[in-house]
Structure formats: structure tokens, C-alpha cells
PDB file of C-alpha atoms in Angstrom:
ATOM      1  CA  LEU A   1       0.109   0.001  -0.047  1.00  0.00           C
ATOM      2  CA  THR A   2       2.937   2.337   0.669  1.00  0.00           C
ATOM      3  CA  ILE A   3       4.357   1.651  -2.543  1.00  0.00           C
ATOM      4  CA  ILE A   4       1.203   2.398  -4.220  1.00  0.00           C
ATOM      5  CA  LYS A   5       0.944   5.616  -2.477  1.00  0.00           C
ATOM      6  CA  TYR A   6       4.664   6.570  -3.312  1.00  0.00           C
ATOM      7  CA  HIS A   7       4.323   5.849  -6.923  1.00  0.00           C
ATOM      8  CA  THR A   8       1.003   7.914  -7.173  1.00  0.00           C
ATOM      9  CA  SER A   9       2.825  10.732  -5.583  1.00  0.00           C
ATOM     10  CA  ILE A  10       5.678  10.652  -7.801  1.00  0.00           C
ATOM     11  CA  SER A  11       3.375  10.434 -11.087  1.00  0.00           C
ATOM     12  CA  VAL A  12       1.559  13.532  -9.808  1.00  0.00           C
ATOM     13  CA  LEU A  13       4.821  15.339  -9.481  1.00  0.00           C
ATOM     14  CA  ASP A  14       5.850  14.407 -12.953  1.00  0.00           C
ATOM     15  CA  ASP A  15       3.161  16.448 -14.345  1.00  0.00           C
ATOM     16  CA  PHE A  16       4.324  19.507 -12.874  1.00  0.00           C
ATOM     17  CA  PRO A  17       6.778  21.694 -15.024  1.00  0.00           C
ATOM     18  CA  LYS A  18      10.431  20.981 -14.388  1.00  0.00           C
ATOM     19  CA  SER A  19      11.792  24.499 -15.415  1.00  0.00           C
ATOM     20  CA  ILE A  20      12.025  26.982 -12.542  1.00  0.00           C
ATOM     21  CA  HIS A  21      11.210  29.552 -15.077  1.00  0.00           C
ATOM     22  CA  VAL A  22       7.917  28.260 -15.769  1.00  0.00           C
ATOM     23  CA  ILE A  23       7.055  28.047 -12.049  1.00  0.00           C
ATOM     24  CA  ILE A  24       8.220  31.754 -11.485  1.00  0.00           C
ATOM     25  CA  LEU A  25       6.285  32.964 -14.569  1.00  0.00           C
ATOM     26  CA  ARG A  26       3.153  31.118 -13.216  1.00  0.00           C
ATOM     27  CA  LEU A  27       3.432  32.630  -9.736  1.00  0.00           C
ATOM     28  CA  THR A  28       4.053  36.027 -11.189  1.00  0.00           C
ATOM     29  CA  ILE A  29       0.961  35.975 -13.241  1.00  0.00           C
ATOM     30  CA  SER A  30      -1.316  34.805 -10.523  1.00  0.00           C
ATOM     31  CA  HIS A  31      -0.045  37.155  -8.029  1.00  0.00           C
ATOM     32  CA  LEU A  32      -0.473  39.919 -10.411  1.00  0.00           C
ATOM     33  CA  LEU A  33      -3.962  38.815 -11.155  1.00  0.00           C
ATOM     34  CA  LEU A  34      -4.596  38.575  -7.436  1.00  0.00           C
ATOM     35  CA  CYS A  35      -3.447  42.107  -6.820  1.00  0.00           C
ATOM     36  CA  LEU A  36      -5.467  43.540  -9.548  1.00  0.00           C
ATOM     37  CA  HIS A  37      -8.650  42.010  -8.290  1.00  0.00           C
ATOM     38  CA  LEU A  38      -7.925  43.132  -4.775  1.00  0.00           C
ATOM     39  CA  TYR A  39      -7.123  46.532  -5.955  1.00  0.00           C
ATOM     40  CA  SER A  40     -10.534  46.797  -8.022  1.00  0.00           C
ATOM     41  CA  TYR A  41     -12.506  45.244  -5.169  1.00  0.00           C
ATOM     42  CA  TYR A  42     -11.243  47.753  -2.527  1.00  0.00           C
ATOM     43  CA  ARG A  43     -11.446  50.701  -4.844  1.00  0.00           C
ATOM     44  CA  ILE A  44     -15.325  50.060  -5.362  1.00  0.00           C
ATOM     45  CA  ILE A  45     -16.105  49.072  -1.813  1.00  0.00           C
ATOM     46  CA  PHE A  46     -14.486  52.257  -0.277  1.00  0.00           C
ATOM     47  CA  ARG A  47     -15.429  54.820  -3.028  1.00  0.00           C
ATOM     48  CA  LYS A  48     -17.734  57.605  -1.913  1.00  0.00           C
ATOM     49  CA  HIS A  49     -21.066  57.354  -3.976  1.00  0.00           C
ATOM     50  CA  LYS A  50     -22.051  60.513  -5.672  1.00  0.00           C
ATOM     51  CA  ASN A  51     -25.181  62.461  -5.015  1.00  0.00           C
ATOM     52  CA  VAL A  52     -28.235  61.920  -7.305  1.00  0.00           C
ATOM     53  CA  PRO A  53     -28.845  64.803  -9.244  1.00  0.00           C
ATOM     54  CA  SER A  54     -31.624  67.293  -8.162  1.00  0.00           C
ATOM     55  CA  GLU A  55     -33.793  66.535 -11.195  1.00  0.00           C
ATOM     56  CA  PHE A  56     -34.759  63.256  -9.740  1.00  0.00           C
ATOM     57  CA  GLU A  57     -36.063  64.498  -6.508  1.00  0.00           C
ATOM     58  CA  LEU A  58     -39.597  65.111  -6.346  1.00  0.00           C
ATOM     59  CA  THR A  59     -41.181  68.260  -4.634  1.00  0.00           C
ATOM     60  CA  ASN A  60     -43.318  68.261  -1.315  1.00  0.00           C
ATOM     61  CA  ASP A  61     -46.559  68.590  -3.484  1.00  0.00           C
ATOM     62  CA  GLN A  62     -45.541  65.572  -5.562  1.00  0.00           C
ATOM     63  CA  LEU A  63     -44.662  63.475  -2.580  1.00  0.00           C
ATOM     64  CA  ASP A  64     -48.014  63.985  -1.005  1.00  0.00           C
ATOM     65  CA  ARG A  65     -49.702  63.315  -4.154  1.00  0.00           C
ATOM     66  CA  LEU A  66     -47.767  60.055  -4.384  1.00  0.00           C
ATOM     67  CA  ASP A  67     -48.580  59.203  -0.689  1.00  0.00           C
ATOM     68  CA  GLU A  68     -52.317  59.484  -1.487  1.00  0.00           C
ATOM     69  CA  MET A  69     -52.340  57.062  -4.516  1.00  0.00           C
ATOM     70  CA  VAL A  70     -53.024  53.515  -4.233  1.00  0.00           C
ATOM     71  CA  ASP A  71     -51.260  52.593  -7.812  1.00  0.00           C
ATOM     72  CA  SER A  72     -48.430  55.314  -8.171  1.00  0.00           C
ATOM     73  CA  GLN A  73     -46.793  53.919 -11.223  1.00  0.00           C
ATOM     74  CA  PRO A  74     -48.909  55.895 -13.680  1.00  0.00           C
ATOM     75  CA  TYR A  75     -48.019  59.091 -11.979  1.00  0.00           C
ATOM     76  CA  LEU A  76     -44.320  58.142 -11.754  1.00  0.00           C
ATOM     77  CA  ARG A  77     -44.452  57.280 -15.413  1.00  0.00           C
ATOM     78  CA  GLU A  78     -45.763  60.918 -15.872  1.00  0.00           C
ATOM     79  CA  LEU A  79     -43.085  62.408 -13.653  1.00  0.00           C
ATOM     80  CA  SER A  80     -40.202  60.560 -15.362  1.00  0.00           C
ATOM     81  CA  SER A  81     -41.223  61.203 -18.789  1.00  0.00           C
ATOM     82  CA  GLU A  82     -39.011  64.328 -18.919  1.00  0.00           C
ATOM     83  CA  LEU A  83     -36.102  62.320 -17.246  1.00  0.00           C
ATOM     84  CA  PRO A  84     -33.218  60.775 -18.953  1.00  0.00           C
ATOM     85  CA  ILE A  85     -34.251  57.238 -17.731  1.00  0.00           C
ATOM     86  CA  HIS A  86     -34.068  53.919 -19.810  1.00  0.00           C
ATOM     87  CA  GLN A  87     -34.014  51.285 -17.047  1.00  0.00           C
ATOM     88  CA  VAL A  88     -37.167  49.975 -15.524  1.00  0.00           C
ATOM     89  CA  THR A  89     -38.023  47.050 -13.470  1.00  0.00           C
ATOM     90  CA  ARG A  90     -38.629  43.686 -14.857  1.00  0.00           C
ATOM     91  CA  SER A  91     -42.580  44.426 -14.815  1.00  0.00           C
ATOM     92  CA  GLY A  92     -41.897  47.552 -16.679  1.00  0.00           C
ATOM     93  CA  GLU A  93     -42.456  49.935 -13.816  1.00  0.00           C
ATOM     94  CA  VAL A  94     -40.309  53.005 -12.894  1.00  0.00           C
ATOM     95  CA  ARG A  95     -37.861  52.455 -10.224  1.00  0.00           C
ATOM     96  CA  TYR A  96     -38.618  54.551  -7.136  1.00  0.00           C
ATOM     97  CA  CYS A  97     -36.710  54.615  -3.782  1.00  0.00           C
ATOM     98  CA  LYS A  98     -39.073  54.840  -0.848  1.00  0.00           C
ATOM     99  CA  LYS A  99     -36.166  55.443   1.730  1.00  0.00           C
ATOM    100  CA  CYS A 100     -34.607  58.443  -0.340  1.00  0.00           C
ATOM    101  CA  MET A 101     -38.028  59.445  -1.808  1.00  0.00           C
ATOM    102  CA  LEU A 102     -36.675  60.088  -5.423  1.00  0.00           C
ATOM    103  CA  ILE A 103     -37.077  58.500  -8.978  1.00  0.00           C
ATOM    104  CA  LYS A 104     -33.996  56.301  -9.399  1.00  0.00           C
ATOM    105  CA  PRO A 105     -31.659  57.181 -12.069  1.00  0.00           C
ATOM    106  CA  ASP A 106     -30.073  54.680 -14.573  1.00  0.00           C
ATOM    107  CA  ARG A 107     -27.115  52.618 -12.922  1.00  0.00           C
ATOM    108  CA  THR A 108     -28.081  53.171  -9.248  1.00  0.00           C
ATOM    109  CA  ARG A 109     -29.011  50.452  -6.718  1.00  0.00           C
TER     110      ARG A 109
END
């Protein structure tokens, strides 16, 4: 049994490249890719978000009218018709943030 394990481990080692240059090249490329990935990740995570333009904010009168409605989508479509919005929900509704109380522009969460 020990001989089989030894033979298996030797056959696995035979698949590895023999040249130290190939090993160094693979390590360099993999570490470079890892560093680029970590840089991108931390750059996105710790970036301050920009404020939403004021044209997407609703006035107090518009907010009061929106609160009174049962189905607010037709009114939101009317308000957003003049805004540069192309993204909608899967059901075709205008995206609206209840927490921020504004119409969501494209490319926002």
C-alpha cells in the first residue's frame, strides 16, 4: 500500500513543470491577477458614492400626491417622462426609492 501511495505521488509530481522559469512565471502572473482583483475590489467598496442629481428629486406636493395614490406607477411614469431614464423594473415599472423619496436614475442600486 505504501508503494502505491509513493508511486502515485511521484506520478503527480511528474506532471508539474520541471523548469524553475515556468514556475516563477506562473506565480508572477497569478499574483499579479490577485493584486489587480484586490485593488479593484477595495476601490469599489471604499469609494464614496455621488449624489443623485436634483432633477430626480420630487417636490413636497408631488410626494404628498404620491402618498395618497394606491397605484403610483402611472404618476411616476408621468413624472419620469421628462427625465433621462431607460432602466425600469422587470415588470416595466419606473424605479422609485421609498427611503430616499426620489426616482432612481439609471445605474443606481
